[in-house]
Short mmCIF file of C-alpha atoms and ligand atoms in Angstrom, two decimals:
data_model
loop_
_atom_site.label_atom_id
_atom_site.label_comp_id
_atom_site.label_asym_id
_atom_site.label_seq_id
_atom_site.Cartn_x
_atom_site.Cartn_y
_atom_site.Cartn_z
CA LYS A 28 4.97 16.05 24.43
CA ASP A 29 2.42 15.89 21.64
CA VAL A 30 3.53 15.25 18.09
CA ILE A 31 1.53 17.00 15.38
CA PRO A 32 1.04 14.64 12.43
CA PRO A 33 1.42 15.95 8.87
CA LEU A 34 -1.78 17.00 7.12
CA GLU A 35 -1.98 13.86 4.98
CA GLN A 36 -2.20 11.71 8.07
CA LEU A 37 -5.23 13.70 9.15
CA MET A 38 -6.91 12.87 5.84
CA VAL A 39 -6.76 9.11 5.89
CA GLU A 40 -9.12 7.66 3.28
CA LYS A 41 -8.83 4.00 4.11
CA GLU A 42 -6.83 1.75 6.35
CA GLY A 43 -6.65 -1.93 7.06
CA TYR A 44 -4.66 -5.14 6.78
CA LEU A 45 -3.68 -6.71 3.45
CA GLN A 46 -1.06 -9.16 2.27
CA LYS A 47 1.82 -7.25 0.68
CA ALA A 48 4.87 -8.22 -1.32
CA LYS A 49 7.36 -5.70 -2.69
CA ILE A 50 8.71 -7.17 -5.93
CA ALA A 51 10.88 -4.35 -7.28
CA ASP A 52 12.80 -1.41 -5.85
CA GLY A 53 13.85 1.34 -8.23
CA GLY A 54 13.32 -1.04 -11.14
CA LYS A 55 15.46 -3.76 -9.56
CA LYS A 56 13.66 -7.07 -9.01
CA LEU A 57 13.38 -8.27 -5.44
CA ARG A 58 12.76 -11.76 -4.06
CA LYS A 59 9.05 -12.00 -3.33
CA ASN A 60 8.23 -12.19 0.35
CA TRP A 61 4.55 -11.92 1.30
CA SER A 62 3.70 -10.50 4.71
CA THR A 63 0.74 -8.95 6.46
CA SER A 64 0.89 -5.17 6.41
CA TRP A 65 -1.16 -2.41 8.01
CA ILE A 66 -1.94 -0.11 5.08
CA VAL A 67 -2.94 3.55 5.31
CA LEU A 68 -4.21 5.32 2.19
CA SER A 69 -4.36 9.11 2.07
CA SER A 70 -4.86 11.40 -0.92
CA ARG A 71 -1.26 11.39 -2.10
CA LYS A 72 0.37 8.30 -0.66
CA ILE A 73 0.09 4.86 0.81
CA GLU A 74 1.98 3.91 3.91
CA PHE A 75 2.88 0.30 4.67
CA TYR A 76 3.48 -0.62 8.28
CA LYS A 77 5.06 -3.93 9.16
CA GLU A 78 3.31 -3.94 12.50
CA SER A 79 -0.20 -3.72 13.84
CA LYS A 80 -2.07 -0.43 13.87
CA GLN A 81 -1.32 -0.04 17.59
CA GLN A 82 2.41 -0.40 17.01
CA ALA A 83 2.20 1.85 13.98
CA LEU A 84 0.59 4.57 16.11
CA SER A 85 3.15 4.27 18.87
CA ASN A 86 5.92 4.42 16.27
CA VAL A 87 4.67 7.88 15.26
CA LYS A 88 6.02 9.03 18.63
CA THR A 89 9.36 7.25 18.27
CA GLY A 90 9.87 8.65 14.76
CA HIS A 91 9.97 5.15 13.21
CA LYS A 92 8.94 5.63 9.57
CA PRO A 93 6.72 3.30 7.55
CA GLU A 94 7.46 2.56 3.89
CA SER A 95 5.75 5.34 1.94
CA VAL A 96 4.49 5.06 -1.63
CA ASP A 97 4.05 8.24 -3.67
CA LEU A 98 0.85 7.95 -5.71
CA TYR A 99 1.70 10.74 -8.21
CA GLY A 100 1.94 9.06 -11.62
CA ALA A 101 1.55 5.59 -10.12
CA HIS A 102 -0.16 2.73 -11.98
CA ILE A 103 -2.49 0.13 -10.56
CA GLU A 104 -3.59 -3.03 -12.33
CA TRP A 105 -4.90 -6.49 -11.58
CA THR A 106 -2.45 -9.28 -12.29
CA THR A 107 -2.82 -13.02 -12.66
CA GLU A 108 0.76 -13.55 -13.84
CA LYS A 109 2.82 -12.27 -10.94
CA SER A 110 1.43 -14.65 -8.33
CA SER A 111 -0.28 -17.99 -7.93
CA ARG A 112 -2.61 -16.31 -5.42
CA LYS A 113 -6.07 -15.01 -6.27
CA ASN A 114 -7.14 -11.34 -5.91
CA VAL A 115 -3.75 -9.76 -6.58
CA PHE A 116 -3.16 -6.26 -7.91
CA GLN A 117 0.08 -4.42 -8.57
CA ILE A 118 1.03 -0.82 -7.86
CA THR A 119 3.96 0.58 -9.83
CA THR A 120 5.43 3.93 -8.84
CA VAL A 121 7.24 6.49 -11.00
CA SER A 122 10.44 5.59 -9.12
CA GLY A 123 10.14 1.96 -10.25
CA ASN A 124 8.92 0.39 -7.04
CA GLU A 125 6.47 -2.48 -7.51
CA PHE A 126 4.12 -3.84 -4.86
CA LEU A 127 1.64 -6.69 -4.95
CA LEU A 128 -1.37 -6.48 -2.65
CA GLN A 129 -3.71 -9.38 -1.96
CA SER A 130 -6.63 -10.56 0.12
CA ASP A 131 -8.53 -13.83 -0.11
CA ILE A 132 -11.72 -11.88 0.61
CA ASP A 133 -13.16 -10.52 -2.65
CA PHE A 134 -14.94 -7.41 -1.35
CA ILE A 135 -11.95 -6.33 0.71
CA ILE A 136 -9.54 -6.39 -2.22
CA LEU A 137 -12.12 -4.78 -4.54
CA ASP A 138 -12.67 -1.91 -2.09
CA TRP A 139 -8.93 -1.36 -1.85
CA PHE A 140 -8.42 -1.47 -5.61
CA HIS A 141 -11.08 1.17 -6.22
CA ALA A 142 -9.97 3.39 -3.33
CA ILE A 143 -6.37 3.43 -4.57
CA LYS A 144 -7.37 3.85 -8.22
CA ASN A 145 -9.62 6.79 -7.31
CA ALA A 146 -6.81 8.41 -5.32
CA ILE A 147 -4.40 8.05 -8.26
CA ASP A 148 -6.99 9.34 -10.78
CA ARG A 149 -7.71 12.43 -8.65
CA LEU A 150 -4.04 13.51 -8.68
CA PRO A 151 -2.74 15.84 -11.39
CA LYS A 152 -1.37 13.97 -14.39
CA ASP A 153 1.75 16.02 -15.30
C1 LIG B 207 8.25 -17.93 -3.24
C2 LIG B 207 7.07 -18.00 -2.31
C3 LIG B 207 5.97 -17.07 -2.79
C4 LIG B 207 5.59 -17.38 -4.23
C5 LIG B 207 6.80 -17.32 -5.14
C6 LIG B 207 7.90 -18.25 -4.68
O1 LIG B 207 9.23 -18.83 -2.81
O2 LIG B 207 6.57 -19.31 -2.28
O3 LIG B 207 4.84 -17.20 -1.93
O4 LIG B 207 4.69 -16.38 -4.66
O5 LIG B 207 6.37 -17.69 -6.42
O6 LIG B 207 9.03 -18.08 -5.50
P1 LIG B 207 10.37 -18.44 -1.75
O7 LIG B 207 9.70 -18.22 -0.42
O8 LIG B 207 11.28 -19.61 -1.75
O9 LIG B 207 11.02 -17.18 -2.24
P2 LIG B 207 3.10 -16.50 -4.73
O10 LIG B 207 2.62 -16.94 -3.38
O11 LIG B 207 2.68 -15.11 -5.04
O12 LIG B 207 2.76 -17.44 -5.84
P3 LIG B 207 6.90 -17.03 -7.79
O13 LIG B 207 8.37 -17.31 -7.85
O14 LIG B 207 6.12 -17.73 -8.85
O15 LIG B 207 6.63 -15.57 -7.74
#
């Protein structure tokens, strides 16, 4: 039978592949482990899928959940200190999760930075 996706998933603003490393969970530092992630940005959240888009879509039916990042109150900033890689920015959530996102391709990472920053800036600040 058909599964009706939540409203946010019908309002996807941007999606694509980036390199991702989660470096803190609830304020607790994690060992950095870069991997390719399928990333879906909607108005209020980012979802990180470990798999390809195809697998991500089929997982909607199985109920397999991606890692979801709440953008309310989140911070985004470029960083040159947290990685030896170029084109890295960090997202920090209110809950103390920290993610690094990276692409070697300048325009791709710039587009993502501005899309996520705009989404955060559009959300209420309190
Ligand atoms: C890490 C791995 C990461 C690297 C990180 C290393 O080693 O090489 O790619 O981050 O550097 O510690 P390991 O796989 O043994 O955990 P960058 O690629 O972002 O530089 P770091 O410790 O300076 O963060």
